[in-house]
Amino acid sequence: MKKGKLIVLSGPSGTGKTTLCHELIKRSLRLVFSVSATTRNKRSGEQEGKDYFFLTLVEFKRKIKSREFLEWARVYNQFYGTPKKPVLDNLARGISVLLDIDMQGALQVKKEFPQALLIFILPPSLAELRQRLIHRNKDSRAAITRRMKEIEQEMRYIPRYDRVIINKDLALTVKILREIVVGCKT
Ligand code: 5GP
C-alpha cells in the first residue's frame, strides 16, 4: 500500500493556521490532523483530545523520556510535542497526516522524515497580523507584544521550508494547499 504523506504547517501565531488545518481536513479524504500535546493551559472553547492533549509538565517530561514524541519543542515558554504513534500508524495505513507545529519541531520532523513537506504560512503583513491577534482575543496585550517580537526570529526559518504561502484569502489558500497536498510526491 502507498504510504501516507507527512505535511507540516508552520507560521507565526495568528496567520490562520488552525482554521486552514480545519478547512483542509474537512475537504480532504485520507488526511488526518495530528493532535499535539502541550503543557499550556486550555483556552476557552478548546477540547481535550481534539485541539490538544493537555498535560502537566511532569507528564510531558515523562513522555519525552519514554520517546513518545516524534518531535517536541519549547514554544512561548510552554512545551509542545507531536505524539509519535498515531502519526506512524496513519502513515503506514496510507493516510496522510497534517501537523501544525512550530519551526523547531518542523526541522526535527524534516531530519527524521526528509520526504515530509514543510509549508510556511505568512500573514499579508505584520500590521494585519497584530490586528488578527488582538481581534481573536485569546492572548493578553503583553503576550501579543512578545509574540510580535518573536516573529522576526521565526521568519529566519523560511528558507528551510519547501513552500511559502501568504494567507490573504482563506478560500484561495485552502485551494492552493489542497493542490500542494494532493500533488506532493512523498
Ligand atoms: P498555540 O498555543 O497558539 O496553540 O500554539 C503555539 C505554537 O505552538 C504554534 O506555533 C503551534 O504551531 C505550535 N505547536 C503546536 N503544537 C506543536 C507541537 O506538537 N510541536 C511543536 N514543535 N510546536 C507545536
Short mmCIF file of C-alpha atoms and ligand atoms in Angstrom, two decimals:
data_model
loop_
_atom_site.label_atom_id
_atom_site.label_comp_id
_atom_site.label_asym_id
_atom_site.label_seq_id
_atom_site.Cartn_x
_atom_site.Cartn_y
_atom_site.Cartn_z
CA MET A 1 0.00 0.00 0.00
CA LYS A 2 1.18 3.56 -0.74
CA LYS A 3 2.38 5.31 2.40
CA GLY A 4 0.67 8.49 3.59
CA LYS A 5 2.25 11.92 3.26
CA LEU A 6 3.54 13.97 6.11
CA ILE A 7 2.53 17.63 5.75
CA VAL A 8 3.85 20.21 8.19
CA LEU A 9 2.30 23.67 8.51
CA SER A 10 4.14 26.38 10.45
CA GLY A 11 3.98 30.12 10.67
CA PRO A 12 3.60 32.91 13.17
CA SER A 13 0.69 32.70 15.57
CA GLY A 14 -2.38 34.43 14.13
CA THR A 15 -1.75 33.59 10.49
CA GLY A 16 -4.86 31.40 10.44
CA LYS A 17 -3.08 28.03 10.60
CA THR A 18 -5.72 26.45 12.85
CA THR A 19 -8.55 27.48 10.52
CA LEU A 20 -6.55 26.34 7.49
CA CYS A 21 -5.97 22.94 9.08
CA HIS A 22 -9.69 22.53 9.87
CA GLU A 23 -10.71 23.51 6.35
CA LEU A 24 -8.12 21.25 4.77
CA ILE A 25 -9.12 18.23 6.87
CA LYS A 26 -12.82 18.86 6.11
CA ARG A 27 -12.15 18.85 2.38
CA SER A 28 -9.59 16.08 2.09
CA LEU A 29 -10.07 12.36 2.13
CA ARG A 30 -7.43 10.26 3.83
CA LEU A 31 -5.87 13.22 5.65
CA VAL A 32 -5.95 13.47 9.44
CA PHE A 33 -4.81 16.15 11.87
CA SER A 34 -2.09 15.31 14.37
CA VAL A 35 -3.32 16.39 17.81
CA SER A 36 -0.34 17.70 19.79
CA ALA A 37 0.34 17.50 23.49
CA THR A 38 1.03 20.70 25.41
CA THR A 39 1.71 21.95 28.91
CA ARG A 40 -0.07 25.27 28.29
CA ASN A 41 -3.48 25.99 29.79
CA LYS A 42 -6.62 25.15 27.88
CA ARG A 43 -8.16 28.23 26.22
CA SER A 44 -11.91 28.70 26.27
CA GLY A 45 -13.60 26.55 23.65
CA GLU A 46 -10.69 24.12 23.35
CA GLN A 47 -11.34 20.42 23.86
CA GLU A 48 -9.07 17.79 25.35
CA GLY A 49 -8.01 15.30 22.66
CA LYS A 50 -9.43 17.41 19.84
CA ASP A 51 -7.39 20.60 19.99
CA TYR A 52 -4.59 19.32 22.23
CA PHE A 53 -3.80 16.74 24.88
CA PHE A 54 -3.29 18.99 27.89
CA LEU A 55 -0.54 17.58 30.10
CA THR A 56 1.24 18.61 33.25
CA LEU A 57 4.95 19.34 32.97
CA VAL A 58 5.69 16.08 34.81
CA GLU A 59 3.55 14.05 32.37
CA PHE A 60 5.13 15.81 29.40
CA LYS A 61 8.67 15.14 30.61
CA ARG A 62 7.84 11.50 31.25
CA LYS A 63 6.72 11.20 27.62
CA ILE A 64 9.93 12.83 26.39
CA LYS A 65 11.90 10.30 28.40
CA SER A 66 9.94 7.35 27.04
CA ARG A 67 10.40 8.70 23.49
CA GLU A 68 6.68 9.07 22.82
CA PHE A 69 7.11 12.23 20.74
CA LEU A 70 8.01 12.42 17.09
CA GLU A 71 9.31 15.90 17.91
CA TRP A 72 8.88 18.32 20.77
CA ALA A 73 9.87 21.90 21.47
CA ARG A 74 9.56 24.69 23.95
CA VAL A 75 7.42 27.38 22.36
CA TYR A 76 6.48 30.65 24.09
CA ASN A 77 7.68 29.15 27.40
CA GLN A 78 5.47 26.06 27.19
CA PHE A 79 6.17 22.56 25.93
CA TYR A 80 4.53 21.19 22.79
CA GLY A 81 5.01 17.77 21.21
CA THR A 82 3.67 15.50 18.48
CA PRO A 83 2.62 12.04 19.71
CA LYS A 84 4.61 9.61 17.58
CA LYS A 85 2.41 6.51 17.45
CA PRO A 86 -0.71 7.96 15.75
CA VAL A 87 1.45 9.60 13.07
CA LEU A 88 3.36 6.42 12.25
CA ASP A 89 0.19 4.26 12.35
CA ASN A 90 -1.66 6.57 9.95
CA LEU A 91 1.25 6.84 7.51
CA ALA A 92 1.60 3.06 7.47
CA ARG A 93 -2.13 2.74 6.68
CA GLY A 94 -1.72 5.08 3.71
CA ILE A 95 -3.35 8.01 5.47
CA SER A 96 -1.65 11.41 5.25
CA VAL A 97 -1.04 13.41 8.40
CA LEU A 98 -1.16 17.19 8.85
CA LEU A 99 0.96 18.77 11.59
CA ASP A 100 0.53 22.34 12.87
CA ILE A 101 3.83 22.80 14.69
CA ASP A 102 6.50 25.44 15.21
CA MET A 103 9.72 25.79 13.22
CA GLN A 104 11.98 23.95 15.70
CA GLY A 105 9.61 20.98 15.55
CA ALA A 106 9.29 21.18 11.76
CA LEU A 107 13.06 20.92 11.34
CA GLN A 108 13.19 17.89 13.66
CA VAL A 109 10.50 16.22 11.55
CA LYS A 110 12.36 17.02 8.31
CA LYS A 111 15.53 15.48 9.74
CA GLU A 112 13.76 12.24 10.57
CA PHE A 113 11.44 12.27 7.54
CA PRO A 114 13.23 14.07 4.66
CA GLN A 115 10.20 13.37 2.48
CA ALA A 116 7.95 15.49 4.76
CA LEU A 117 6.59 18.60 3.06
CA LEU A 118 7.21 21.76 5.09
CA ILE A 119 4.86 24.66 4.38
CA PHE A 120 5.30 28.12 5.92
CA ILE A 121 2.18 30.27 6.24
CA LEU A 122 2.67 34.05 6.26
CA PRO A 123 0.19 36.84 7.05
CA PRO A 124 -0.33 39.54 4.38
CA SER A 125 1.55 42.00 6.65
CA LEU A 126 2.83 42.32 10.20
CA ALA A 127 0.34 45.10 10.93
CA GLU A 128 -2.52 42.82 9.84
CA LEU A 129 -1.11 40.01 11.97
CA ARG A 130 -1.12 42.21 15.06
CA GLN A 131 -4.74 43.15 14.37
CA ARG A 132 -5.70 39.49 13.98
CA LEU A 133 -4.07 38.61 17.30
CA ILE A 134 -5.94 41.46 19.01
CA HIS A 135 -9.28 40.53 17.44
CA ARG A 136 -9.14 36.83 18.23
CA ASN A 137 -8.95 37.89 21.89
CA LYS A 138 -7.07 34.81 23.03
CA ASP A 139 -3.95 36.48 24.39
CA SER A 140 -3.17 39.44 26.61
CA ARG A 141 -1.67 42.61 25.10
CA ALA A 142 1.67 41.76 26.76
CA ALA A 143 1.63 38.28 25.19
CA ILE A 144 0.83 39.80 21.77
CA THR A 145 3.72 42.26 22.02
CA ARG A 146 6.04 39.39 23.00
CA ARG A 147 4.82 37.25 20.13
CA MET A 148 5.30 40.07 17.60
CA LYS A 149 8.94 40.30 18.68
CA GLU A 150 9.38 36.55 18.30
CA ILE A 151 8.04 36.65 14.75
CA GLU A 152 11.21 38.28 13.47
CA GLN A 153 13.18 35.27 14.71
CA GLU A 154 10.65 32.87 13.22
CA MET A 155 10.95 34.45 9.76
CA ARG A 156 14.57 33.27 9.63
CA TYR A 157 13.35 29.72 9.21
CA ILE A 158 11.57 30.45 5.92
CA PRO A 159 14.44 29.29 3.63
CA ARG A 160 14.31 25.86 5.30
CA TYR A 161 10.72 25.32 4.14
CA ASP A 162 9.63 23.66 0.90
CA ARG A 163 6.76 26.11 0.25
CA VAL A 164 5.68 29.55 1.48
CA ILE A 165 2.09 30.74 1.22
CA ILE A 166 0.72 34.18 2.08
CA ASN A 167 -2.69 33.66 3.65
CA LYS A 168 -4.59 36.66 2.30
CA ASP A 169 -7.78 34.92 1.27
CA LEU A 170 -8.78 31.82 3.23
CA ALA A 171 -10.63 30.06 0.40
CA LEU A 172 -7.77 30.64 -2.01
CA THR A 173 -5.14 29.46 0.49
CA VAL A 174 -7.14 26.27 1.16
CA LYS A 175 -7.34 25.67 -2.59
CA ILE A 176 -3.58 26.13 -3.00
CA LEU A 177 -2.88 23.89 -0.01
CA ARG A 178 -5.13 21.17 -1.37
CA GLU A 179 -3.33 21.27 -4.69
CA ILE A 180 0.03 21.03 -2.90
CA VAL A 181 -1.13 18.21 -0.61
CA VAL A 182 -2.62 16.18 -3.42
CA GLY A 183 0.26 16.90 -5.76
CA CYS A 184 3.25 16.47 -3.48
CA LYS A 185 5.39 13.46 -4.28
CA THR A 186 6.24 11.99 -0.89
P1 5GP B 1 -0.91 27.73 20.47
O1 5GP B 1 -0.52 27.71 21.91
O2 5GP B 1 -1.24 29.13 20.00
O3 5GP B 1 -1.98 26.73 20.13
O4 5GP B 1 0.37 27.27 19.64
C1 5GP B 1 1.57 27.96 19.77
C2 5GP B 1 2.58 27.42 18.79
O5 5GP B 1 2.93 26.07 19.11
C3 5GP B 1 2.10 27.39 17.34
O6 5GP B 1 3.12 27.96 16.53
C4 5GP B 1 1.93 25.93 17.04
O7 5GP B 1 2.18 25.66 15.68
C5 5GP B 1 2.99 25.32 17.93
N1 5GP B 1 2.72 23.91 18.20
C6 5GP B 1 1.53 23.32 18.41
N2 5GP B 1 1.68 22.00 18.60
C7 5GP B 1 3.01 21.74 18.48
C8 5GP B 1 3.80 20.54 18.55
O8 5GP B 1 3.32 19.43 18.75
N3 5GP B 1 5.13 20.69 18.38
C9 5GP B 1 5.73 21.89 18.15
N4 5GP B 1 7.03 21.89 17.97
N5 5GP B 1 5.02 23.02 18.06
C10 5GP B 1 3.67 22.96 18.24
#
